[in-house]
Amino acid sequence: MTIGLGEIAVTADEMRRVEERIFLAGMPVAALMEKAAGMVARRIQELYPRVSTGSVGVLVGPGHNGGDALVVARELHFAGYRVVVHCPFDRLKDLTAQHAQYVKNLGIEFLETREPLRDCSLLIDGLFGFGLERALTGKIAELVDEINGWGKSIVSIDIPSGIHTDTGEVLGTAIIATRSFCLGLWKRAFFQDNALPYLGAVEKLDFGIPPADVAAIVGNSSPVSLVSRSSVRDWLPLPRPLLTHKYRQGHLLLICGSRRYAGGAILSGLGARGSGVGMLSIAVPTSLKPLLVSHLPEALIIDCPETETGAIADIPADLSFYGAIACGPGLTLEARAVVERVLEIDRPVVLDADGLNILAELGIERVLNRREETVLTPHSGEFKRLFPELSENKDRIEMTREAARKSGSIVLLKGARTVIGDSTGKVRIIPESTPALARGGSGDILTGLIGGWLVQMPEKAVEATAAGAYLHARAGILAAEERTEAGVDGVTLANYLANATGEALATVSPSRE
């Protein structure tokens, strides 16, 4: 399936090469600048109407991002806005210099110092676009820091100045934007946790890049793609055939919980329930069986021998009739022998929480040669224990990709923008989330949910993982919209999984993706 242009995230080098192809085909650089910057100017007029907006200050850099800013300044001036320009650079690229001369000839004031910008109600950041690699220092860094301290509304063109396009790293300092307009194709920084506090509200403006030019550079199925509603709709095995039954809808085994962490078993079960899995079995310490039966009466509860402290001591010998196993939430580190057994079973396995902590003790090589798929779902702390040599990388996308290659597994790195890598080197990103998910039990729900979809999609383990992560995020967003971010506990989150699935299955126009 060909990935749409709205579903890929490119590096600065890829974006540069795409633009070079467009220019070699005959598109004048000036024409592309006019088209892209014109779209920015129109969106600014829609979002910040002239009648309710005071003066607009435009920050101009030396390159084509500065040229974009000058086109925006010109168009806002023509629309009746009071516009002032501040360019703290002596040398400009030729095209940018031409725009600067025309803007001056229009009578738009060029400020000698930044101080008058304080009086502006809106600032346009056109200092640096994609591709910046050097840290902001000296007077430019002082300018950025001072502007950030004013508390003004700031619109960044393409990407906030000072943000690394690929890693999202702050290069010394960076503009803290109120709103960012990403031009043409999504840049990877928009999905890196490092950059999120600087982006503000985000919108991509598509100025008509030919798909053939993108395909020539990044391919029809980009190695870094965004999980969209339409892709999830295509992946899910829904609607089900009329002539089916529970055993055809997958049988998942959850191994989780302890006397100390009984809730992990319940929440994992609720997550699995939210996938609509046909059969659900849950292995827990004997003492937890009555509790699990009361919360999940449809599940088959397997009471396992337990240690003196209430951890699972052993699991049944024959696990061959389960389609997949999800293991880890609430186990405690006492369950090391249980995790070792699970890794020896020829079934797809999802590992989370203490399952991951035990794997870190055993060594990541224990999953490298498993015949069936392994899905690892660490948060940043668990990732560091599993892959200490990778955890200092500031690029979450590349560190996830490398972890998946190193382990031969599907690696889901949790975060404000969850990243999923597989052993082929492809990466998928969940493009949205909510702080409502930053709560105990949220990850347990995800473990069960992924396990539930994995057992229903046995030939599409990566897609099952990505679909589970997407629906988990959407359930949190939908719940937060009705309950507020503080009102989304684990049980509430699980109750919104059906809403998220229904939303994904609904037919929507491409513009709503």
Coordinates of C-alpha atoms in Angstrom, one line a residue:
M1 CA 0.0 0.0 0.0
T2 CA 1.4 3.4 -1.0
I3 CA 1.8 5.8 2.0
G4 CA 0.2 9.2 1.6
L5 CA 2.3 12.3 1.8
G6 CA 0.6 13.2 5.1
E7 CA 1.8 9.9 6.6
I8 CA 5.6 10.2 6.3
A9 CA 8.2 12.1 8.4
V10 CA 11.4 13.1 6.6
T11 CA 14.8 14.1 7.6
A12 CA 16.3 17.5 6.6
D13 CA 18.4 15.7 4.0
E14 CA 15.4 14.0 2.5
M15 CA 13.4 17.2 2.4
R16 CA 16.4 19.0 0.8
R17 CA 16.7 16.3 -1.9
V18 CA 12.9 16.4 -2.6
E19 CA 13.1 20.2 -3.1
E20 CA 16.2 19.8 -5.4
R21 CA 14.2 17.4 -7.6
I22 CA 11.4 20.0 -7.8
F23 CA 13.8 22.7 -8.8
L24 CA 15.6 20.5 -11.4
A25 CA 12.2 19.8 -12.9
G26 CA 11.8 23.5 -13.6
M27 CA 9.9 24.9 -10.6
P28 CA 11.6 28.3 -9.8
V29 CA 12.7 28.6 -6.2
A30 CA 11.0 32.0 -6.1
A31 CA 7.7 30.5 -7.2
L32 CA 7.8 27.8 -4.5
M33 CA 8.6 30.4 -1.9
E34 CA 5.7 32.5 -3.0
K35 CA 3.4 29.5 -2.9
A36 CA 4.4 28.2 0.6
A37 CA 4.7 31.6 2.3
G38 CA 1.4 32.7 0.7
M39 CA -0.3 29.8 2.4
V40 CA 1.3 30.8 5.8
A41 CA 0.1 34.4 5.3
R42 CA -3.4 33.3 4.6
R43 CA -3.5 31.0 7.7
I44 CA -2.2 33.8 9.8
Q45 CA -5.0 36.1 8.6
E46 CA -7.6 33.4 9.4
L47 CA -6.2 32.7 12.9
Y48 CA -5.2 36.3 13.8
P49 CA -7.7 38.6 12.1
R50 CA -6.5 42.1 11.5
V51 CA -9.3 43.8 13.5
S52 CA -8.2 42.0 16.6
T53 CA -4.5 41.9 16.1
G54 CA -2.1 44.7 16.8
S55 CA 1.2 45.2 15.1
V56 CA 3.0 42.2 13.7
G57 CA 6.8 41.8 14.1
V58 CA 8.6 39.6 11.6
L59 CA 12.0 38.1 12.4
V60 CA 14.0 37.5 9.3
G61 CA 16.9 35.1 8.9
P62 CA 19.6 34.9 6.2
G63 CA 18.3 32.0 4.2
H64 CA 15.1 31.0 2.5
N65 CA 13.2 30.8 5.8
G66 CA 13.9 34.5 6.0
G67 CA 12.6 34.9 2.5
D68 CA 9.4 33.1 3.5
A69 CA 9.1 35.5 6.4
L70 CA 9.5 38.5 4.1
V71 CA 6.8 37.3 1.7
V72 CA 4.5 36.8 4.8
A73 CA 5.4 40.4 5.9
R74 CA 4.5 41.7 2.4
E75 CA 1.2 39.9 2.2
L76 CA 0.1 40.9 5.7
H77 CA 1.0 44.5 4.8
F78 CA -1.1 44.3 1.7
A79 CA -4.0 42.9 3.9
G80 CA -3.9 46.0 6.1
Y81 CA -1.8 44.8 9.0
R82 CA 0.8 47.0 10.6
V83 CA 4.0 45.2 10.0
V84 CA 7.6 45.8 11.2
V85 CA 10.6 43.7 10.3
H86 CA 13.8 42.9 12.3
C87 CA 16.7 41.2 10.5
P88 CA 19.7 40.7 12.8
F89 CA 22.0 39.5 9.9
D90 CA 24.3 41.5 7.6
R91 CA 24.3 39.0 4.7
L92 CA 21.3 37.4 3.1
K93 CA 20.9 34.8 0.3
D94 CA 20.2 36.5 -3.0
L95 CA 16.5 35.7 -3.2
T96 CA 16.0 36.7 0.5
A97 CA 17.9 40.0 -0.2
Q98 CA 15.6 40.7 -3.1
H99 CA 12.5 40.3 -1.0
A100 CA 14.0 42.5 1.7
Q101 CA 14.6 45.3 -0.8
Y102 CA 11.1 45.1 -2.1
V103 CA 9.6 45.1 1.5
K104 CA 11.7 48.2 2.2
N105 CA 10.4 49.9 -0.9
L106 CA 6.9 49.2 0.2
G107 CA 7.6 51.4 3.2
I108 CA 7.5 48.5 5.8
E109 CA 9.8 49.6 8.7
F110 CA 13.0 47.6 9.2
L111 CA 13.9 47.9 12.9
E112 CA 17.5 48.5 13.8
T113 CA 17.1 46.9 17.3
R114 CA 14.8 44.3 18.7
E115 CA 13.4 46.4 21.5
P116 CA 10.4 47.8 19.5
L117 CA 9.2 44.2 18.9
R118 CA 8.0 44.3 22.5
D119 CA 5.0 46.4 21.3
C120 CA 3.9 43.8 18.8
S121 CA 1.0 41.5 19.6
L122 CA 2.2 38.8 17.2
L123 CA 5.7 37.7 16.2
I124 CA 6.5 35.7 13.0
D125 CA 9.6 33.5 13.4
G126 CA 11.5 33.2 10.1
L127 CA 15.1 33.1 11.5
F128 CA 16.0 29.5 10.6
G129 CA 14.1 26.8 8.8
F130 CA 14.8 23.1 8.4
G131 CA 18.4 21.9 8.3
L132 CA 19.9 23.9 11.1
E133 CA 22.7 22.0 12.8
R134 CA 24.8 24.5 14.7
A135 CA 23.8 25.9 18.1
L136 CA 22.5 29.4 18.4
T137 CA 25.0 31.6 20.2
G138 CA 25.9 35.2 20.8
K139 CA 23.4 37.9 19.8
I140 CA 21.0 35.5 18.0
A141 CA 20.8 33.4 21.2
E142 CA 20.2 36.5 23.3
L143 CA 17.5 37.6 20.8
V144 CA 15.7 34.3 21.0
D145 CA 15.9 34.1 24.8
E146 CA 14.6 37.7 25.2
I147 CA 11.7 37.1 22.8
N148 CA 10.7 33.9 24.7
G149 CA 10.6 35.9 27.9
W150 CA 8.1 38.5 26.5
G151 CA 5.2 36.0 26.5
K152 CA 4.0 37.0 23.0
S153 CA 2.2 34.9 20.5
I154 CA 4.8 33.5 18.1
V155 CA 4.2 31.8 14.8
S156 CA 7.1 29.8 13.5
I157 CA 7.5 29.2 9.7
D158 CA 8.3 25.5 9.1
I159 CA 10.0 24.8 12.4
P160 CA 10.8 26.9 15.5
S161 CA 14.3 28.4 15.1
G162 CA 16.9 26.5 17.1
I163 CA 15.3 23.0 16.8
H164 CA 17.2 20.3 15.1
T165 CA 15.0 19.0 12.2
D166 CA 15.7 15.3 12.7
T167 CA 16.3 14.8 16.5
G168 CA 14.2 17.6 17.9
E169 CA 17.2 18.6 20.0
V170 CA 17.4 22.2 21.2
L171 CA 20.5 23.7 19.6
G172 CA 21.6 26.0 22.4
T173 CA 18.3 27.7 22.6
A174 CA 15.1 27.8 20.5
I175 CA 12.0 29.8 19.9
I176 CA 9.1 28.7 22.0
A177 CA 6.3 28.9 19.4
T178 CA 2.6 29.4 20.0
R179 CA 2.0 27.8 16.6
S180 CA 4.2 26.1 14.0
F181 CA 3.4 25.7 10.3
C182 CA 5.3 22.7 8.9
L183 CA 5.8 23.3 5.2
G184 CA 5.4 20.5 2.6
L185 CA 6.2 17.3 4.4
W186 CA 6.3 16.5 8.1
K187 CA 9.8 16.8 9.6
R188 CA 10.8 14.3 12.1
A189 CA 11.3 16.9 14.9
F190 CA 7.5 17.3 15.1
F191 CA 7.4 13.8 16.6
Q192 CA 10.4 13.9 18.9
D193 CA 9.6 14.4 22.6
N194 CA 12.5 16.9 22.9
A195 CA 10.9 19.3 20.5
L196 CA 7.3 19.2 21.7
P197 CA 7.5 22.0 24.3
Y198 CA 8.7 24.4 21.6
L199 CA 6.2 23.6 18.8
G200 CA 2.9 24.9 20.1
A201 CA -0.1 24.1 18.0
V202 CA 1.1 22.3 14.9
E203 CA -0.3 22.3 11.4
K204 CA 1.1 21.1 8.1
L205 CA 0.6 23.2 5.0
D206 CA 0.7 21.1 1.8
F207 CA 1.9 23.3 -1.0
G208 CA 1.6 20.6 -3.6
I209 CA 4.8 18.5 -3.7
P210 CA 4.4 15.9 -6.5
P211 CA 4.2 12.4 -4.9
A212 CA 6.6 11.0 -7.6
D213 CA 9.4 13.3 -6.3
V214 CA 8.8 12.1 -2.7
A215 CA 8.7 8.5 -3.8
A216 CA 12.0 8.9 -5.7
I217 CA 13.7 10.0 -2.5
V218 CA 12.1 8.2 0.4
G219 CA 10.2 5.4 -1.5
N220 CA 6.6 4.5 -1.6
S221 CA 6.7 3.1 1.9
S222 CA 8.9 5.4 3.9
P223 CA 11.0 3.9 6.7
V224 CA 9.5 6.5 9.0
S225 CA 5.7 6.7 8.7
L226 CA 2.9 8.1 10.8
V227 CA 0.1 5.8 12.0
S228 CA -3.2 7.3 10.8
R229 CA -6.8 6.5 11.3
S230 CA -7.1 5.2 7.8
S231 CA -4.2 2.8 8.2
V232 CA -5.6 1.4 11.4
R233 CA -9.0 1.0 9.7
D234 CA -7.2 -1.0 6.9
W235 CA -5.3 -3.2 9.4
L236 CA -8.0 -4.2 11.9
P237 CA -9.7 -7.5 11.1
L238 CA -13.1 -5.9 11.3
P239 CA -16.0 -6.3 10.5
R240 CA -15.8 -10.0 11.3
P241 CA -17.3 -12.7 9.1
L242 CA -20.9 -13.6 9.9
L243 CA -20.0 -17.2 10.3
T244 CA -17.3 -17.1 13.1
H245 CA -17.0 -18.1 16.7
K246 CA -14.9 -17.2 19.7
Y247 CA -12.1 -19.6 18.9
R248 CA -11.5 -18.0 15.6
Q249 CA -11.1 -14.6 17.2
G250 CA -7.9 -15.6 19.0
H251 CA -7.0 -16.9 22.4
L252 CA -4.7 -14.7 24.5
L253 CA -2.9 -15.7 27.7
L254 CA -2.0 -12.9 30.1
I255 CA 0.6 -13.7 32.7
C256 CA 0.6 -10.9 35.2
G257 CA -0.1 -9.7 38.8
S258 CA 1.1 -10.5 42.3
R259 CA -0.3 -10.0 45.7
R260 CA 1.5 -6.7 45.8
Y261 CA 0.4 -5.5 42.4
A262 CA -3.0 -7.1 41.8
G263 CA -4.2 -4.2 39.8
G264 CA -1.7 -4.9 37.0
A265 CA -3.6 -8.1 36.2
I266 CA -7.0 -6.5 36.2
L267 CA -6.0 -3.6 34.0
S268 CA -4.2 -5.8 31.5
G269 CA -7.3 -7.9 31.3
L270 CA -9.4 -4.8 30.7
G271 CA -7.1 -3.8 27.9
A272 CA -7.3 -7.2 26.3
R273 CA -11.1 -7.1 26.6
G274 CA -11.0 -3.8 24.7
S275 CA -9.6 -5.5 21.7
G276 CA -12.6 -7.8 21.4
V277 CA -10.4 -10.9 21.7
G278 CA -12.4 -14.1 21.4
M279 CA -10.9 -15.9 24.4
L280 CA -8.9 -14.5 27.3
S281 CA -7.1 -16.5 29.9
I282 CA -5.2 -14.8 32.7
A283 CA -2.6 -16.6 34.8
V284 CA -2.3 -15.1 38.3
P285 CA -1.2 -16.2 41.8
T286 CA -3.8 -18.4 43.4
S287 CA -4.7 -15.8 46.0
L288 CA -5.8 -13.4 43.2
K289 CA -8.2 -15.7 41.4
P290 CA -11.4 -14.5 43.3
L291 CA -10.5 -10.9 42.6
L292 CA -9.9 -11.5 38.9
V293 CA -13.1 -13.5 38.5
S294 CA -15.1 -10.6 40.0
H295 CA -13.7 -8.1 37.6
L296 CA -13.4 -10.1 34.4
P297 CA -16.1 -12.8 34.6
E298 CA -15.7 -13.7 30.9
A299 CA -12.0 -14.6 31.3
L300 CA -10.6 -18.0 32.2
I301 CA -8.6 -17.4 35.4
I302 CA -5.7 -19.8 35.8
D303 CA -4.6 -20.0 39.5
C304 CA -0.8 -20.5 39.6
P305 CA 1.4 -21.5 42.5
E306 CA 2.8 -18.5 44.3
T307 CA 5.8 -17.6 46.4
E308 CA 5.7 -16.6 50.0
T309 CA 5.4 -13.0 49.0
G310 CA 2.6 -13.6 46.5
A311 CA 4.4 -13.7 43.2
I312 CA 3.7 -16.3 40.5
A313 CA 6.0 -19.2 41.1
D314 CA 5.2 -21.4 38.1
I315 CA 2.9 -21.5 35.1
P316 CA 1.1 -24.5 33.4
A317 CA 3.4 -26.8 31.4
D318 CA 1.3 -26.8 28.2
L319 CA 0.7 -23.4 26.7
S320 CA 0.6 -24.6 23.1
F321 CA -3.1 -23.8 22.6
Y322 CA -2.8 -20.0 23.2
G323 CA -2.3 -17.8 20.1
A324 CA -0.1 -15.3 21.9
I325 CA 1.2 -14.4 25.4
A326 CA 1.4 -11.0 27.1
C327 CA 3.5 -11.0 30.2
G328 CA 4.8 -8.6 32.8
P329 CA 2.5 -6.1 34.5
G330 CA 2.6 -6.6 38.3
L331 CA 4.8 -9.7 38.2
T332 CA 7.7 -8.4 40.5
L333 CA 11.2 -9.6 39.8
E334 CA 10.6 -12.8 41.7
A335 CA 8.9 -14.2 38.6
R336 CA 12.2 -14.6 36.7
A337 CA 11.7 -18.3 36.1
V338 CA 8.3 -17.6 34.7
V339 CA 9.6 -15.1 32.1
E340 CA 12.4 -17.5 31.2
R341 CA 9.7 -20.1 30.4
V342 CA 7.6 -17.7 28.4
L343 CA 10.6 -16.8 26.2
E344 CA 11.1 -20.5 25.4
I345 CA 7.5 -20.9 24.1
D346 CA 7.0 -20.8 20.3
R347 CA 4.3 -18.2 20.5
P348 CA 4.3 -14.4 19.9
V349 CA 5.0 -12.7 23.2
V350 CA 4.4 -9.1 24.5
L351 CA 6.7 -8.1 27.3
D352 CA 6.1 -5.1 29.6
A353 CA 6.9 -3.8 33.1
D354 CA 8.6 -6.5 35.2
G355 CA 8.8 -8.8 32.1
L356 CA 11.2 -6.2 30.6
N357 CA 13.1 -5.7 33.9
I358 CA 13.7 -9.4 34.1
L359 CA 14.7 -9.5 30.4
A360 CA 17.3 -6.8 31.2
E361 CA 18.8 -9.1 33.8
L362 CA 18.7 -12.1 31.5
G363 CA 20.2 -10.1 28.5
I364 CA 18.6 -8.9 25.4
E365 CA 20.1 -11.7 23.4
R366 CA 17.5 -14.0 25.0
V367 CA 14.9 -12.7 22.5
L368 CA 17.2 -12.3 19.4
N369 CA 16.7 -15.8 18.0
R370 CA 13.1 -16.5 19.0
R371 CA 11.2 -18.1 16.2
E372 CA 8.0 -16.1 16.9
E373 CA 7.6 -12.4 17.2
T374 CA 8.6 -10.6 20.4
V375 CA 7.1 -7.2 21.2
L376 CA 8.9 -5.1 23.8
T377 CA 7.0 -2.1 25.2
P378 CA 9.4 -0.1 27.4
H379 CA 9.2 3.4 28.8
S380 CA 12.4 5.4 28.8
G381 CA 13.7 3.9 32.1
E382 CA 13.0 0.4 31.0
F383 CA 14.6 1.1 27.6
K384 CA 17.8 2.3 29.4
R385 CA 18.0 -0.9 31.3
L386 CA 17.4 -3.0 28.2
F387 CA 19.7 -1.0 25.8
P388 CA 22.1 1.0 28.0
E389 CA 24.4 1.6 25.0
L390 CA 21.6 3.2 23.0
S391 CA 19.9 5.3 25.7
E392 CA 22.1 8.3 25.4
N393 CA 21.0 8.9 21.8
K394 CA 18.9 12.1 21.7
D395 CA 17.1 10.8 18.6
R396 CA 14.2 8.6 19.8
I397 CA 13.4 7.5 16.3
E398 CA 16.9 6.2 15.6
M399 CA 17.4 4.7 19.0
T400 CA 14.1 2.7 18.6
R401 CA 15.1 1.6 15.1
E402 CA 18.5 0.4 16.4
A403 CA 17.0 -1.3 19.4
A404 CA 14.6 -3.3 17.1
R405 CA 17.5 -4.3 14.9
K406 CA 19.7 -5.3 17.8
S407 CA 17.0 -7.4 19.5
G408 CA 15.3 -8.8 16.4
S409 CA 12.0 -7.6 18.1
I410 CA 9.3 -5.1 17.7
V411 CA 10.2 -2.3 20.1
L412 CA 7.6 0.2 21.2
L413 CA 9.2 3.1 23.0
K414 CA 6.5 4.9 25.0
G415 CA 6.4 8.7 25.2
A416 CA 4.4 11.7 24.3
R417 CA 5.0 10.5 20.7
T418 CA 5.2 6.7 20.9
V419 CA 7.8 5.2 18.4
I420 CA 7.6 1.7 17.1
G421 CA 10.5 0.0 15.3
D422 CA 10.8 -3.4 13.8
S423 CA 13.7 -5.6 12.8
T424 CA 13.5 -4.6 9.1
G425 CA 14.4 -1.0 10.1
K426 CA 11.0 0.5 9.5
V427 CA 9.6 2.9 12.1
R428 CA 6.1 3.9 12.8
I429 CA 5.1 6.9 15.0
I430 CA 1.8 7.5 16.9
P431 CA 1.4 11.2 16.0
E432 CA -0.7 12.3 19.0
S433 CA -1.4 11.5 22.6
T434 CA -2.5 13.2 25.8
P435 CA -0.9 13.8 29.3
A436 CA -4.0 12.0 30.6
L437 CA -2.1 8.8 29.9
A438 CA 0.7 9.7 32.3
R439 CA -0.9 7.7 35.0
G440 CA -0.3 4.4 36.8
G441 CA -2.0 1.6 35.0
S442 CA -2.1 3.1 31.5
G443 CA 0.8 0.9 30.3
D444 CA -1.0 -2.2 31.7
I445 CA -4.0 -1.4 29.5
L446 CA -1.7 -1.1 26.5
T447 CA -0.1 -4.5 27.2
G448 CA -3.4 -6.3 27.2
L449 CA -4.7 -4.3 24.2
I450 CA -1.6 -5.1 22.0
G451 CA -1.8 -8.7 23.1
G452 CA -5.5 -8.9 22.1
W453 CA -4.9 -7.5 18.6
L454 CA -1.7 -9.6 18.1
V455 CA -3.6 -12.8 18.7
Q456 CA -6.3 -11.7 16.2
M457 CA -3.7 -10.5 13.6
P458 CA -1.0 -13.3 13.8
E459 CA 0.6 -12.5 10.5
K460 CA 0.7 -8.7 11.1
A461 CA 2.5 -8.3 14.4
V462 CA 3.9 -4.9 13.6
E463 CA 0.5 -3.6 12.5
A464 CA -1.2 -5.1 15.6
T465 CA 1.3 -3.3 17.8
A466 CA 0.8 0.0 16.0
A467 CA -3.0 -0.3 15.9
G468 CA -3.0 -1.1 19.7
A469 CA -0.8 2.0 20.4
Y470 CA -2.9 4.2 18.2
L471 CA -6.2 3.1 19.8
H472 CA -4.7 3.5 23.3
A473 CA -3.7 7.1 22.5
R474 CA -7.1 7.9 20.9
A475 CA -9.0 6.4 23.9
G476 CA -7.0 8.6 26.2
I477 CA -7.8 11.7 24.1
L478 CA -11.5 10.9 23.8
A479 CA -11.7 10.2 27.6
A480 CA -9.8 13.4 28.4
E481 CA -12.2 15.5 26.2
E482 CA -15.1 14.3 28.3
R483 CA -13.5 13.7 31.7
T484 CA -10.5 16.2 31.7
E485 CA -6.9 15.0 31.7
A486 CA -7.1 14.4 35.5
G487 CA -10.1 12.2 35.2
V488 CA -8.7 9.4 33.1
D489 CA -7.9 6.5 35.4
G490 CA -7.1 3.0 34.0
V491 CA -10.6 1.7 34.2
T492 CA -12.0 4.8 32.5
L493 CA -9.3 4.5 29.8
A494 CA -10.3 0.9 29.1
N495 CA -13.9 1.9 28.8
Y496 CA -13.1 4.3 26.0
L497 CA -11.2 1.7 23.9
A498 CA -14.5 0.8 22.1
N499 CA -15.1 4.5 21.3
A500 CA -11.6 4.7 19.8
T501 CA -12.1 1.6 17.7
G502 CA -15.5 2.8 16.5
E503 CA -13.9 6.1 15.5
A504 CA -11.1 4.4 13.6
L505 CA -13.6 2.3 11.7
A506 CA -15.7 5.2 10.7
T507 CA -15.3 6.5 7.1
V508 CA -13.7 9.9 7.1
S509 CA -12.4 12.2 4.4
P510 CA -8.6 12.4 3.8
S511 CA -8.6 16.0 5.2
R512 CA -9.8 14.7 8.5
E513 CA -7.0 12.1 8.9

